[in-house]
Short mmCIF file of C-alpha atoms and ligand atoms in Angstrom, two decimals:
data_model
loop_
_atom_site.label_atom_id
_atom_site.label_comp_id
_atom_site.label_asym_id
_atom_site.label_seq_id
_atom_site.Cartn_x
_atom_site.Cartn_y
_atom_site.Cartn_z
CA UNK A 1 -12.90 4.40 19.09
CA UNK A 2 -10.44 5.17 21.86
CA UNK A 3 -6.70 4.39 21.28
CA UNK A 4 -4.68 2.39 24.06
CA UNK A 5 -2.20 5.45 24.44
CA UNK A 6 -5.16 8.04 24.70
CA UNK A 7 -6.94 5.74 27.22
CA UNK A 8 -4.05 5.65 29.50
CA UNK A 9 -2.44 8.90 28.47
CA UNK A 10 0.78 6.96 27.70
CA UNK A 11 1.80 3.23 28.22
CA UNK A 12 -0.25 0.94 30.47
CA UNK A 13 1.26 -0.15 33.70
CA UNK A 14 0.75 -3.89 32.81
CA UNK A 15 -0.81 -6.06 30.06
CA UNK A 16 -1.48 -9.74 29.30
CA UNK A 17 -3.15 -11.73 26.63
CA UNK A 18 -5.00 -15.02 26.25
CA UNK A 19 -6.39 -17.05 23.63
CA UNK A 20 -9.82 -18.53 22.90
CA UNK A 21 -10.27 -22.25 22.25
CA UNK A 22 -11.48 -24.79 19.69
CA UNK A 23 -12.62 -28.05 21.17
CA UNK A 24 -11.48 -31.14 19.13
CA UNK A 25 -13.23 -33.88 21.22
CA UNK A 26 -15.07 -34.12 24.51
CA UNK A 27 -18.32 -31.83 24.19
CA UNK A 28 -20.72 -31.32 26.70
CA UNK A 29 -18.43 -33.62 28.98
CA UNK A 30 -16.93 -31.09 31.47
CA UNK A 31 -20.01 -30.42 33.56
CA UNK A 32 -20.23 -34.27 33.92
CA UNK A 33 -16.83 -34.66 35.51
CA UNK A 34 -15.52 -35.86 32.06
CA UNK A 35 -12.69 -35.53 29.47
CA UNK A 36 -11.94 -33.05 26.64
CA UNK A 37 -9.26 -32.03 24.04
CA UNK A 38 -9.20 -28.33 23.29
CA UNK A 39 -6.63 -26.54 21.39
CA UNK A 40 -5.87 -22.59 21.82
CA UNK A 41 -6.77 -20.22 19.00
CA UNK A 42 -4.40 -17.98 17.15
CA UNK A 43 -6.73 -15.18 17.86
CA UNK A 44 -6.63 -13.82 21.52
CA UNK A 45 -7.65 -11.01 23.69
CA UNK A 46 -5.45 -8.54 25.27
CA UNK A 47 -6.22 -6.64 28.58
CA UNK A 48 -4.12 -3.61 29.61
CA UNK A 49 -4.23 -1.97 33.12
CA UNK A 50 -3.25 1.31 34.66
CA UNK A 51 -4.05 3.09 37.79
CA UNK A 52 -7.14 5.24 38.12
CA UNK A 53 -6.64 8.28 40.23
CA UNK A 54 -10.23 9.22 41.27
CA UNK A 55 -11.52 6.05 43.00
CA UNK A 56 -13.57 4.93 39.94
CA UNK A 57 -13.08 1.86 37.75
CA UNK A 58 -13.05 2.83 33.87
CA UNK A 59 -13.34 -0.11 31.58
CA UNK A 60 -13.16 0.12 27.82
CA UNK A 61 -13.70 -2.56 25.21
CA UNK A 62 -12.29 -1.79 22.04
CA UNK A 63 -14.17 -4.56 20.36
CA UNK A 64 -17.52 -3.08 21.23
CA UNK A 65 -16.38 0.38 21.53
CA UNK A 66 -17.97 0.65 24.81
CA UNK A 67 -17.01 2.59 28.03
CA UNK A 68 -18.11 1.85 31.49
CA UNK A 69 -17.35 3.35 34.71
CA UNK A 70 -18.32 2.67 38.47
CA UNK A 71 -17.13 3.61 41.85
CA UNK A 72 -14.66 1.35 43.35
CA UNK A 73 -17.10 -0.12 45.99
CA UNK A 74 -19.92 -0.34 43.29
CA UNK A 75 -20.71 -2.66 40.70
CA UNK A 76 -20.36 -2.89 37.03
CA UNK A 77 -23.42 -2.93 34.79
CA UNK A 78 -24.27 -6.30 32.90
CA UNK A 79 -22.30 -6.89 29.50
CA UNK A 80 -18.44 -7.18 28.93
CA UNK A 81 -17.72 -5.12 32.16
CA UNK A 82 -19.29 -8.00 34.42
CA UNK A 83 -16.53 -10.32 33.35
CA UNK A 84 -13.61 -8.01 34.23
CA UNK A 85 -15.34 -6.91 37.59
CA UNK A 86 -15.84 -10.56 38.45
CA UNK A 87 -12.09 -11.19 37.97
CA UNK A 88 -11.28 -8.19 40.34
CA UNK A 89 -13.76 -9.07 42.99
CA UNK A 90 -12.47 -12.80 43.11
CA UNK A 91 -8.85 -11.66 43.36
CA UNK A 92 -9.98 -9.38 46.27
CA UNK A 93 -11.59 -12.40 47.73
CA UNK A 94 -8.22 -14.12 47.55
CA UNK A 95 -6.98 -11.42 50.06
CA UNK A 96 -5.26 -9.21 47.35
CA UNK A 97 -6.08 -5.43 47.55
CA UNK A 98 -6.91 -4.20 44.12
CA UNK A 99 -6.86 -0.41 43.65
CA UNK A 100 -9.26 1.37 41.42
CA UNK A 101 -8.15 0.74 37.69
CA UNK A 102 -8.41 1.65 34.12
CA UNK A 103 -8.94 -1.34 32.09
CA UNK A 104 -8.66 -1.56 28.29
CA UNK A 105 -9.62 -4.84 26.48
CA UNK A 106 -9.16 -5.67 22.91
CA UNK A 107 -9.45 -8.83 20.94
CA UNK A 108 -9.40 -10.30 17.42
CA UNK A 109 -11.58 -13.25 18.80
CA UNK A 110 -14.83 -13.04 17.09
CA UNK A 111 -17.60 -12.56 19.65
CA UNK A 112 -20.60 -15.17 19.36
CA UNK A 113 -18.90 -17.70 17.24
CA UNK A 114 -18.20 -20.28 20.00
CA UNK A 115 -14.35 -19.73 20.33
CA UNK A 116 -14.76 -18.57 24.07
CA UNK A 117 -14.07 -15.02 23.74
CA UNK A 118 -15.41 -14.71 27.22
CA UNK A 119 -13.04 -17.14 28.68
CA UNK A 120 -10.08 -15.35 26.88
CA UNK A 121 -11.23 -11.93 28.47
CA UNK A 122 -11.36 -13.49 31.93
CA UNK A 123 -7.93 -15.19 31.57
CA UNK A 124 -6.41 -12.14 30.04
CA UNK A 125 -7.75 -9.91 32.88
CA UNK A 126 -6.52 -12.20 35.76
CA UNK A 127 -3.16 -12.61 34.14
CA UNK A 128 -2.92 -8.67 33.79
CA UNK A 129 -4.05 -8.36 37.53
CA UNK A 130 -1.39 -10.97 38.55
CA UNK A 131 1.35 -9.11 36.55
CA UNK A 132 0.39 -5.56 37.98
CA UNK A 133 -0.10 -6.75 41.60
CA UNK A 134 2.45 -9.29 41.85
CA UNK A 135 0.52 -12.17 43.52
CA UNK A 136 1.10 -15.69 43.20
CA UNK A 137 -1.36 -17.94 41.41
CA UNK A 138 -0.84 -20.98 39.27
CA UNK A 139 -2.61 -21.26 35.89
CA UNK A 140 -5.10 -23.91 36.99
CA UNK A 141 -6.20 -21.71 40.00
CA UNK A 142 -6.30 -18.92 37.67
CA UNK A 143 -8.77 -20.87 35.32
CA UNK A 144 -11.01 -21.83 38.42
CA UNK A 145 -11.36 -18.16 39.22
CA UNK A 146 -12.05 -17.18 35.61
CA UNK A 147 -14.80 -19.79 35.54
CA UNK A 148 -16.37 -18.34 38.85
CA UNK A 149 -16.10 -14.82 37.41
CA UNK A 150 -18.41 -16.10 34.49
CA UNK A 151 -20.73 -18.15 36.75
CA UNK A 152 -21.01 -15.64 39.67
CA UNK A 153 -20.69 -12.32 37.98
CA UNK A 154 -21.69 -12.73 34.24
CA UNK A 155 -24.39 -15.29 35.25
CA UNK A 156 -23.69 -17.98 32.84
CA UNK A 157 -23.39 -21.46 34.38
CA UNK A 158 -20.50 -22.81 32.33
CA UNK A 159 -18.18 -25.83 32.97
CA UNK A 160 -14.38 -25.60 33.23
CA UNK A 161 -13.23 -26.44 29.90
CA UNK A 162 -13.02 -22.83 28.24
CA UNK A 163 -11.03 -21.38 31.10
CA UNK A 164 -8.60 -24.34 31.37
CA UNK A 165 -7.88 -24.07 27.65
CA UNK A 166 -7.43 -20.37 27.65
CA UNK A 167 -5.14 -20.63 30.58
CA UNK A 168 -3.15 -23.82 29.83
CA UNK A 169 -3.48 -24.67 26.15
CA UNK A 170 -1.27 -23.70 23.13
CA UNK A 171 -1.78 -23.80 19.44
CA UNK A 172 0.66 -26.69 18.65
CA UNK A 173 -0.96 -29.23 21.06
CA UNK A 174 -4.32 -30.53 22.22
CA UNK A 175 -4.97 -30.01 26.06
CA UNK A 176 -6.13 -33.30 27.53
CA UNK A 177 -8.21 -32.13 30.68
CA UNK A 178 -9.80 -34.43 33.22
CA UNK A 179 -12.73 -32.04 34.51
CA UNK A 180 -13.03 -33.95 37.83
CA UNK A 181 -9.41 -33.68 38.92
CA UNK A 182 -8.22 -30.81 36.69
CA UNK A 183 -5.23 -33.19 35.75
CA UNK A 184 -4.07 -31.94 32.45
CA UNK A 185 -1.57 -32.66 29.90
CA UNK A 186 -0.52 -31.33 26.37
CA UNK A 187 -0.57 -33.87 23.69
CA UNK A 188 0.68 -33.62 20.09
CA UNK A 189 -1.93 -33.13 17.41
CA UNK A 190 -2.50 -36.36 15.28
CA UNK A 191 0.40 -36.81 13.04
CA UNK A 192 0.62 -34.97 9.64
CA UNK A 193 -2.73 -33.18 10.38
CA UNK A 194 -3.96 -29.42 10.70
CA UNK A 195 -7.12 -27.81 11.61
CA UNK A 196 -9.79 -25.83 9.77
CA UNK A 197 -12.40 -23.68 11.72
CA UNK A 198 -15.49 -22.08 9.99
CA UNK A 199 -17.90 -20.11 11.54
CA UNK A 200 -21.47 -20.95 10.50
CA UNK A 201 -22.70 -17.36 10.68
CA UNK A 202 -25.47 -18.29 12.97
CA UNK A 203 -25.40 -16.45 16.45
CA UNK A 204 -25.81 -18.91 19.26
CA UNK A 205 -29.51 -18.37 19.94
CA UNK A 206 -31.20 -20.30 22.68
CA UNK A 207 -27.84 -21.53 23.72
CA UNK A 208 -28.11 -20.47 27.47
CA UNK A 209 -31.71 -22.04 28.06
CA UNK A 210 -30.76 -25.16 26.26
CA UNK A 211 -27.42 -25.53 28.03
CA UNK A 212 -29.12 -25.39 31.42
CA UNK A 213 -31.85 -27.78 30.18
CA UNK A 214 -29.01 -30.36 29.22
CA UNK A 215 -27.06 -29.94 32.50
CA UNK A 216 -30.36 -30.65 34.36
CA UNK A 217 -30.93 -33.66 32.19
CA UNK A 218 -27.44 -34.99 32.88
CA UNK A 219 -27.82 -34.41 36.74
CA UNK A 220 -30.99 -36.14 36.58
CA UNK A 221 -29.68 -39.28 34.76
CA UNK A 222 -26.73 -39.36 37.18
CA UNK A 223 -29.06 -39.33 40.08
CA UNK A 224 -31.34 -42.20 38.64
CA UNK A 225 -27.99 -44.30 38.06
CA UNK A 226 -26.77 -43.51 41.46
CA UNK A 227 -23.43 -42.16 40.40
CA UNK A 228 -21.92 -38.94 41.36
CA UNK A 229 -21.62 -37.73 37.70
CA UNK A 230 -22.02 -39.52 34.25
CA UNK A 231 -18.09 -39.79 34.00
CA UNK A 232 -18.65 -42.54 36.40
CA UNK A 233 -20.70 -44.83 34.28
CA UNK A 234 -18.11 -46.01 31.74
CA UNK A 235 -20.35 -48.58 29.87
CA UNK A 236 -23.13 -47.34 27.82
CA UNK A 237 -24.90 -50.60 28.32
CA UNK A 238 -25.59 -49.51 32.00
CA UNK A 239 -27.94 -46.75 30.56
CA UNK A 240 -30.67 -49.22 29.29
CA UNK A 241 -33.04 -48.56 32.18
CA UNK A 242 -33.06 -44.82 31.95
CA UNK A 243 -36.19 -43.04 30.47
CA UNK A 244 -35.96 -41.04 27.25
CA UNK A 245 -34.54 -38.41 26.70
CA UNK A 246 -32.15 -39.10 29.50
CA UNK A 247 -30.86 -42.13 28.05
CA UNK A 248 -29.88 -40.61 24.94
CA UNK A 249 -28.34 -37.62 26.61
CA UNK A 250 -26.45 -39.80 29.10
CA UNK A 251 -25.43 -42.14 26.07
CA UNK A 252 -23.86 -39.00 24.24
CA UNK A 253 -21.76 -38.17 27.35
CA UNK A 254 -20.57 -41.58 28.15
CA UNK A 255 -19.55 -42.35 24.54
CA UNK A 256 -18.04 -38.90 24.17
CA UNK A 257 -15.73 -39.75 27.16
CA UNK A 258 -14.79 -42.98 25.59
CA UNK A 259 -14.04 -41.29 22.21
CA UNK A 260 -11.57 -38.79 24.15
CA UNK A 261 -10.01 -41.56 26.02
CA UNK A 262 -9.55 -43.59 22.71
CA UNK A 263 -7.88 -40.48 20.95
CA UNK A 264 -5.53 -39.91 24.01
CA UNK A 265 -4.41 -43.44 24.05
CA UNK A 266 -2.94 -42.72 20.45
CA UNK A 267 -4.79 -42.92 17.00
CA UNK A 268 -3.76 -41.78 13.58
CA UNK A 269 -5.35 -38.89 12.11
CA UNK A 270 -7.83 -41.01 10.01
CA UNK A 271 -9.22 -42.67 13.13
CA UNK A 272 -9.26 -39.24 14.92
CA UNK A 273 -11.24 -37.74 12.17
CA UNK A 274 -13.63 -40.71 12.42
CA UNK A 275 -13.98 -40.06 16.08
CA UNK A 276 -15.03 -36.39 15.37
CA UNK A 277 -17.43 -37.49 12.78
CA UNK A 278 -19.06 -39.93 15.47
CA UNK A 279 -19.11 -36.92 18.02
CA UNK A 280 -21.22 -34.73 15.62
CA UNK A 281 -23.54 -37.40 15.01
CA UNK A 282 -24.03 -38.02 18.70
CA UNK A 283 -24.35 -34.24 19.40
CA UNK A 284 -26.98 -33.92 16.66
CA UNK A 285 -29.02 -37.16 17.29
CA UNK A 286 -28.49 -38.07 21.13
CA UNK A 287 -27.70 -34.69 22.65
CA UNK A 288 -29.85 -32.62 20.21
CA UNK A 289 -27.53 -29.43 20.40
CA UNK A 290 -27.03 -29.12 16.62
CA UNK A 291 -29.05 -26.94 14.05
CA UNK A 292 -29.47 -27.52 10.37
CA UNK A 293 -26.60 -25.11 9.62
CA UNK A 294 -24.12 -26.80 11.58
CA UNK A 295 -25.01 -30.11 10.07
CA UNK A 296 -24.69 -28.63 6.69
CA UNK A 297 -21.40 -27.00 7.41
CA UNK A 298 -19.99 -30.05 8.84
CA UNK A 299 -21.13 -32.15 5.92
CA UNK A 300 -19.58 -29.55 3.49
CA UNK A 301 -16.26 -29.84 5.33
CA UNK A 302 -16.29 -33.69 5.18
CA UNK A 303 -16.78 -33.36 1.27
CA UNK A 304 -13.64 -31.22 0.97
CA UNK A 305 -10.49 -32.58 -0.28
CA UNK A 306 -8.07 -33.67 2.52
CA UNK A 307 -10.55 -33.53 5.39
CA UNK A 308 -10.58 -36.47 7.72
CA UNK A 309 -13.40 -35.49 9.90
CA UNK A 310 -15.60 -32.53 11.16
CA UNK A 311 -17.91 -31.67 13.91
CA UNK A 312 -19.61 -28.71 15.67
CA UNK A 313 -17.40 -27.36 18.41
CA UNK A 314 -18.55 -25.73 21.64
CA UNK A 315 -22.11 -25.60 23.05
CA UNK A 316 -23.96 -25.75 19.92
CA UNK A 317 -27.10 -24.13 18.58
CA UNK A 318 -24.96 -21.85 16.16
CA UNK A 319 -21.34 -21.03 16.23
CA UNK A 320 -18.42 -22.87 14.52
CA UNK A 321 -17.43 -26.45 13.06
CA UNK A 322 -13.85 -27.77 13.43
CA UNK A 323 -12.32 -30.18 10.75
CA UNK A 324 -9.18 -32.09 10.93
CA UNK A 325 -7.52 -32.41 7.47
CA UNK A 326 -4.15 -33.45 6.11
CA UNK A 327 -1.24 -31.31 6.80
CA UNK A 328 -1.22 -28.53 4.14
CA UNK A 329 -4.88 -29.21 3.02
CA UNK A 330 -6.44 -26.51 5.18
CA UNK A 331 -6.59 -23.36 3.16
CA UNK A 332 -7.97 -25.15 0.06
CA UNK A 333 -10.40 -27.37 2.25
CA UNK A 334 -11.68 -24.29 4.18
CA UNK A 335 -12.18 -22.36 0.73
CA UNK A 336 -13.92 -25.41 -0.85
CA UNK A 337 -16.23 -26.13 2.09
CA UNK A 338 -17.23 -22.54 2.44
CA UNK A 339 -18.00 -22.17 -1.28
CA UNK A 340 -20.43 -24.94 -0.95
CA UNK A 341 -21.84 -23.87 2.42
CA UNK A 342 -22.43 -20.24 1.43
CA UNK A 343 -24.15 -21.09 -2.07
CA UNK A 344 -27.19 -21.51 0.34
CA UNK A 345 -27.12 -17.88 1.12
CA UNK A 346 -25.36 -18.34 4.22
CA UNK A 347 -22.70 -16.00 5.95
CA UNK A 348 -20.11 -18.55 6.78
CA UNK A 349 -16.44 -17.45 7.06
CA UNK A 350 -13.08 -18.87 8.05
CA UNK A 351 -11.80 -18.49 11.45
CA UNK A 352 -8.75 -20.79 11.28
CA UNK A 353 -6.25 -20.98 9.48
CA UNK A 354 -5.82 -17.34 9.65
CA UNK A 355 -4.02 -15.59 6.64
CA UNK A 356 -0.25 -14.86 7.21
CA UNK A 357 -1.11 -11.29 7.56
CA UNK A 358 -3.70 -11.86 10.41
CA UNK A 359 -1.63 -14.18 12.18
CA UNK A 360 0.04 -12.49 15.10
CA UNK A 361 1.62 -15.34 16.99
C1 LIG B 1 -19.49 -24.20 26.40
C2 LIG B 1 -19.19 -24.10 28.02
C3 LIG B 1 -18.03 -25.12 28.31
C4 LIG B 1 -18.66 -26.56 27.80
C5 LIG B 1 -19.00 -26.56 26.33
C6 LIG B 1 -19.65 -27.69 25.86
O1 LIG B 1 -18.40 -23.74 25.87
O2 LIG B 1 -18.65 -22.75 28.40
O3 LIG B 1 -17.87 -25.20 29.71
O4 LIG B 1 -19.53 -27.04 28.49
O5 LIG B 1 -19.97 -25.38 26.21
O6 LIG B 1 -18.71 -28.78 25.67
#
């Protein structure tokens, strides 16, 4: 394990941090030009930068205890370094000269739990570059570059939600995002409520191939319906003529958008919880991105005292569940749900709320 001071031989020249995200409502809607409501995680990734004096990039991930180096005009090997390199190259494409750098990344975001540690790494890297090199870039543009770094350099075909959330969300609000226009606004969490997030302990297997399959199904459904994107449908009745499974896939997206819009119009915490339950059922039955463990974890959460609704969060096929519960109920609800879930020889764990000791706001 390399320390920050050891890596830089002193203090870094610049550093920045960025959070992960938990999406409350609006799943698999971003690449359909739709709506979503993520919240920033208390966990974050920190990126520190300093000059490299020999024309080589040196990247170190404290999370993975991995080092990578490559010539300034060369390219990074696949893995964590490709996310950082992607950010550097895209900043260069914006006309900013980036010197060879030493980059130190550390994080308390769990990798593979579906809290978007990759978006946090990209956004923290871009923020640190902005701070070191002094170029102007607003937070929406920064999110767009972060998304492009993931698509073009890490080769994962994601939507814009995670990077928008990491760049613009905070812990006290939900960030309403319109993925078509990137219009966004911070909204208060439902009154007298708080969040619980539990990791199922199941890594997201199959996620990439199934994600691409779902995207292709949505594109095909939009094409058959003659709309630019499923966001333009609005009424689930318009889907009747689609063949299966496209009809169910499209029904999830159209109804999920309606759930977000209902929540944004203003609902109480009970209704918000019911919308989350409905979202989970739709992701399980219509979109088919859940797995047995996520269904069990969401059910365990729903059965815990004070919980108003629960659903898988993120792309699915493993990762985490989020629940909305009454204010003050989160620690006990998390412990209760986890005891039930882990009785089945599972390795679930609490991601939010953090204990006071872990919480480095
Ligand atoms: C992943 C992608 C996001 C979004 C979600 C599903 O997190 O990175 O763009 O599509 O899945 O809502």
